[in-house]
Amino acid sequence: MADGSDKSWILMVTAQSPTNIAVIKYWGKRDETLILPINDSISVTLDPDHLCTTTTVAVSPKFEKDQMWLNGKEISLAGGRFQSCLREIRSRGTDYEDQEKGISIKKQDWEKLNVHIASFNNFPTAAGLASSAAGFACLVYSVAKLMNVKEDQGQLSAIARQGSGSACRSLYGGFVKWAMGNDPNGSDSIAIQLATEAHWDELVIIIAVVSSRQKETSSTSGMRESVETSPLLLHRAKEVVPKRIVQMEEAIKNRDFPSFAKLACVDSNQFHACCLDTSPPIFYMNDTSHKIISCVEKWNRTEGTPQVAYTFDAGPNAVLIAKNRQVATLLLQKLLFYFPPASETDLSSYLIGDKSILKEAGIETMKDVEALPPPPEVKDNIPSKNAGDVSYFICTRLGRGPVVLSDEKALLHPETGLPK
Amino acid sequence: MADGSDKSWILMVTAQSPTNIAVIKYWGKRDETLILPINDSISVTLDPDHLCTTTTVAVSPKFEKDQMWLNGKEISLAGGRFQSCLREIRSRGTDYEDQEKGISIKKQDWEKLNVHIASFNNFPTAAGLASSAAGFACLVYSVAKLMNVKEDQGQLSAIARQGSGSACRSLYGGFVKWAMGNDPNGSDSIAIQLATEAHWDELVIIIAVVSSRQKETSSTSGMRESVETSPLLLHRAKEVVPKRIVQMEEAIKNRDFPSFAKLACVDSNQFHACCLDTSPPIFYMNDTSHKIISCVEKWNRTEGTPQVAYTFDAGPNAVLIAKNRQVATLLLQKLLFYFPPASETDLSSYLIGDKSILKEAGIETMKDVEALPPPPEVKDNIPSKNAGDVSYFICTRLGRGPVVLSDEKALLHPETGLPK
């Protein structure tokens, strides 16, 4: 601990972590507390420039209790998942010394120091965009940096896993596998990077954030109910997923887009099939999700080979992965034809993230949207337009894993340790 | 054949056959031509007063070719399924003699006589209400009566099966099992009556005909694609359905509504899960279907024991089975609260079939619909109303199998043999 004479110091670290989207899905736990899954899963990490959590963690002898703020609002840390992550990280802290500031913290002191945590998502938290994955990854990563934890990224992923299963995959950039592992204590249920984001950098991702009025089943309770009641889920986990994992690793290694896309689509659909096979049934996709799938399926069939993959998590939002930039501009044109913005929506807030794609697609004004021709593959049977069914689109790409940011980016005040 | 001197005679039979709705679903064929299924299924037969096909079949030496009219419009008999049914029945005809009319037909003559067939559905053909099941059952039954076929109902069901799989179950009233059988030629893939409609006559059925703009995948091509691409379907057929068949037979025998309802709901959902697991995925249910399921699930959970079962065939329409008349009136009130008629729709055309239930539910005018209170189980969270999402409701009950009708009901003119 600090030498006792000065208790005013605050030690802090700020880090940024990405979200990820599974292309071979995680659905079902074999251990609810340790969050051990019933099958391996594979994800792509999304560019933190567009979708990430930033977290500042601080310790100080003057902090009276652990406290956390999410997007500026204090939230409870009482939950078992926060407690598990904090306990696991604290127990792995090592000696830290900053002679200049007069700070000296011994290994065993970390458990006595209270933490302040401030977290901020650069995207809507409630939109169903894996905010808990980015959030727990960032919490674990930043506290680990703060407490001088020496464990490697894989070991950190096993801690993040105990906050939110899919958070473990956000400890790496690019393509990531979460190995289910065998150990009952979860030591081998960790994330493994399959390839960096640079390995396959042509891919472009467009997310359709779908308007929804229905309250959704949380993924935690949903997957518990599926494990308890779906006769199909165990068959999926034991017989279907292992083969798909091997095939998906191969597709990623070879940058084989047709195989990658086919596997991602069928696996997303099978996950939602298992939700429907749950009692009572869980519906995450809605009519808009179905229309987006039909649009992509029809296009892929017309081209004779997949142009775009789709995948849906526990909500109606579509994550669309285009094989390259040119395909992504065509995709955007089709999407804007089917799903133009509602009349009161401004085009510049209707596509966020990498907005440069709008210009590449030749769309600069609402007039350009209105002038879009029907996609050629539906020319005999032009569907109705569905203004307002999509809230907005995000254009992004694959991205890096967690990084430490400079102190200027801190969300906590350096003197008070309270949110700025 | 007639003695040759008089070729003006026409011999005709008119029959009526019911539709049926599966409560353990048929999805997937092991033989496409003979229509042999990959699992047993169980259905309830619906009251032909509200949903049936009426068919008149006639033979005459003066008919120049086989011809068929559906709902007054001539349709082609060239399809393999019509041809199979007609060939199978003709080959089983026996000697027929009517001395009074001077008609004498020998067994071998049936294959030389052309038939005229007129068929009429007392419900919208395109509404996805199993019109092909009632239609093929009625065709086979009426031609069999006409040609003096001596085969029993089970053997006739095996012929109807070759027209449309589920048609075999419409050869009986009440509760019917279609045994998948083992014989490669299909001789033991027949319908078996489990119980008559009188065995459990408290059940009340309300069908919600759901508005849909999307073109649906036909069940023929849908189930073929599922067999070819769904990794879950075979597991369902081999491992899940056999147990459910045993449980459903037991539930029917004991008039055990909770078990009956739970099995019907999970099996409907699992069939739709396998559709979603098909590549490309097949969506038969839409957001309105999902809302109806949520409404029933919430109510059943609140009551602590199932009040209503739901089941959906290859389309968005809900078939709701209430455990008795009193529950059905409560169900109707809830349905009309959530799904009032669109403003231009008349109440008397919004509920068809057994309209007496409206009065029992205290609903005689649109004012009564508007005055319906929110269902108590949603009192904390009143959902929005969805006027226009349901086209209309049909109230009905279990019913009898095919019967021969008197000649007054014939759809063909007794002298011309053409549609009246």
CSV table of C-alpha atoms in Angstrom, one decimal, chain A residues 213-215 229-233 235-236 240 244 266 269-270 272-274 276-281 283 285-291 293-294 297 301 310 381 384 386, chain B residues 213-215 229-233 235-236 240 244 266 269-270 272-274 276-281 283 285-291 293-294 297 301 310 381 384 386:
chain,number,residue,atom,x,y,z
A,213,ARG,CA,-41.6,-3.1,-30.0
A,214,GLN,CA,-41.6,-6.5,-28.4
A,215,LYS,CA,-39.7,-7.1,-25.1
A,229,THR,CA,-36.6,-27.8,-22.8
A,230,SER,CA,-35.4,-28.0,-26.4
A,231,PRO,CA,-35.0,-31.6,-27.6
A,232,LEU,CA,-33.0,-30.3,-30.6
A,233,LEU,CA,-30.4,-28.2,-28.9
A,235,HIS,CA,-28.2,-32.7,-30.8
A,236,ARG,CA,-27.1,-29.4,-32.4
A,240,VAL,CA,-23.8,-30.5,-35.7
A,244,ARG,CA,-19.1,-26.8,-38.5
A,266,VAL,CA,-27.1,-22.0,-41.6
A,269,ASN,CA,-30.8,-20.1,-38.5
A,270,GLN,CA,-30.2,-23.3,-36.5
A,272,HIS,CA,-33.0,-19.5,-33.9
A,273,ALA,CA,-34.5,-22.9,-34.7
A,274,CYS,CA,-33.4,-24.1,-31.3
A,276,LEU,CA,-38.3,-21.8,-31.5
A,277,ASP,CA,-37.9,-25.4,-30.2
A,278,THR,CA,-37.8,-24.1,-26.6
A,279,SER,CA,-40.9,-24.2,-24.4
A,280,PRO,CA,-42.3,-21.6,-24.3
A,281,PRO,CA,-40.8,-20.7,-27.7
A,283,PHE,CA,-38.7,-15.5,-31.1
A,285,MET,CA,-36.2,-12.5,-35.3
A,286,ASN,CA,-39.3,-10.7,-36.6
A,287,ASP,CA,-40.9,-10.1,-40.0
A,288,THR,CA,-38.2,-7.5,-40.8
A,289,SER,CA,-35.4,-9.9,-40.0
A,290,HIS,CA,-37.1,-12.5,-42.2
A,291,LYS,CA,-37.4,-10.0,-45.1
A,293,ILE,CA,-32.8,-12.9,-45.0
A,294,SER,CA,-35.1,-13.3,-48.0
A,297,GLU,CA,-30.9,-15.4,-50.0
A,301,ARG,CA,-29.1,-17.6,-55.3
A,310,TYR,CA,-26.2,-12.9,-42.5
A,381,ASN,CA,-42.1,-9.4,-58.3
A,384,SER,CA,-43.3,-3.3,-51.1
A,386,ASN,CA,-40.8,-0.9,-45.7
B,213,ARG,CA,-48.6,-10.6,-48.0
B,214,GLN,CA,-45.7,-13.0,-48.4
B,215,LYS,CA,-45.7,-15.8,-50.9
B,229,THR,CA,-30.8,-29.7,-45.8
B,230,SER,CA,-32.0,-29.6,-42.2
B,231,PRO,CA,-29.6,-31.4,-39.8
B,232,LEU,CA,-32.2,-31.3,-37.1
B,233,LEU,CA,-35.2,-32.8,-39.0
B,235,HIS,CA,-33.2,-36.3,-35.3
B,236,ARG,CA,-36.8,-35.0,-34.8
B,240,VAL,CA,-38.3,-37.1,-30.8
B,244,ARG,CA,-44.5,-37.9,-28.6
B,266,VAL,CA,-44.1,-28.1,-28.7
B,269,ASN,CA,-43.0,-25.2,-32.7
B,270,GLN,CA,-40.5,-28.0,-33.5
B,272,HIS,CA,-41.4,-24.7,-37.6
B,273,ALA,CA,-37.9,-24.9,-36.0
B,274,CYS,CA,-37.0,-27.5,-38.6
B,276,LEU,CA,-36.0,-22.5,-40.0
B,277,ASP,CA,-33.2,-25.0,-39.9
B,278,THR,CA,-33.7,-25.6,-43.7
B,279,SER,CA,-31.4,-24.0,-46.2
B,280,PRO,CA,-32.6,-21.5,-47.4
B,281,PRO,CA,-34.8,-21.1,-44.3
B,283,PHE,CA,-40.7,-19.0,-42.5
B,285,MET,CA,-45.2,-18.0,-39.1
B,286,ASN,CA,-45.1,-14.2,-39.0
B,287,ASP,CA,-45.2,-11.6,-36.3
B,288,THR,CA,-49.0,-12.0,-35.9
B,289,SER,CA,-48.5,-15.8,-35.4
B,290,HIS,CA,-45.9,-15.0,-32.8
B,291,LYS,CA,-48.2,-12.6,-31.0
B,293,ILE,CA,-48.5,-17.7,-29.4
B,294,SER,CA,-47.4,-15.2,-26.8
B,297,GLU,CA,-48.5,-19.0,-23.6
B,301,ARG,CA,-48.8,-19.8,-17.6
B,310,TYR,CA,-52.1,-23.8,-30.6
B,381,ASN,CA,-48.2,-4.3,-19.7
B,384,SER,CA,-51.0,-2.5,-28.6
B,386,ASN,CA,-53.5,-5.0,-34.0
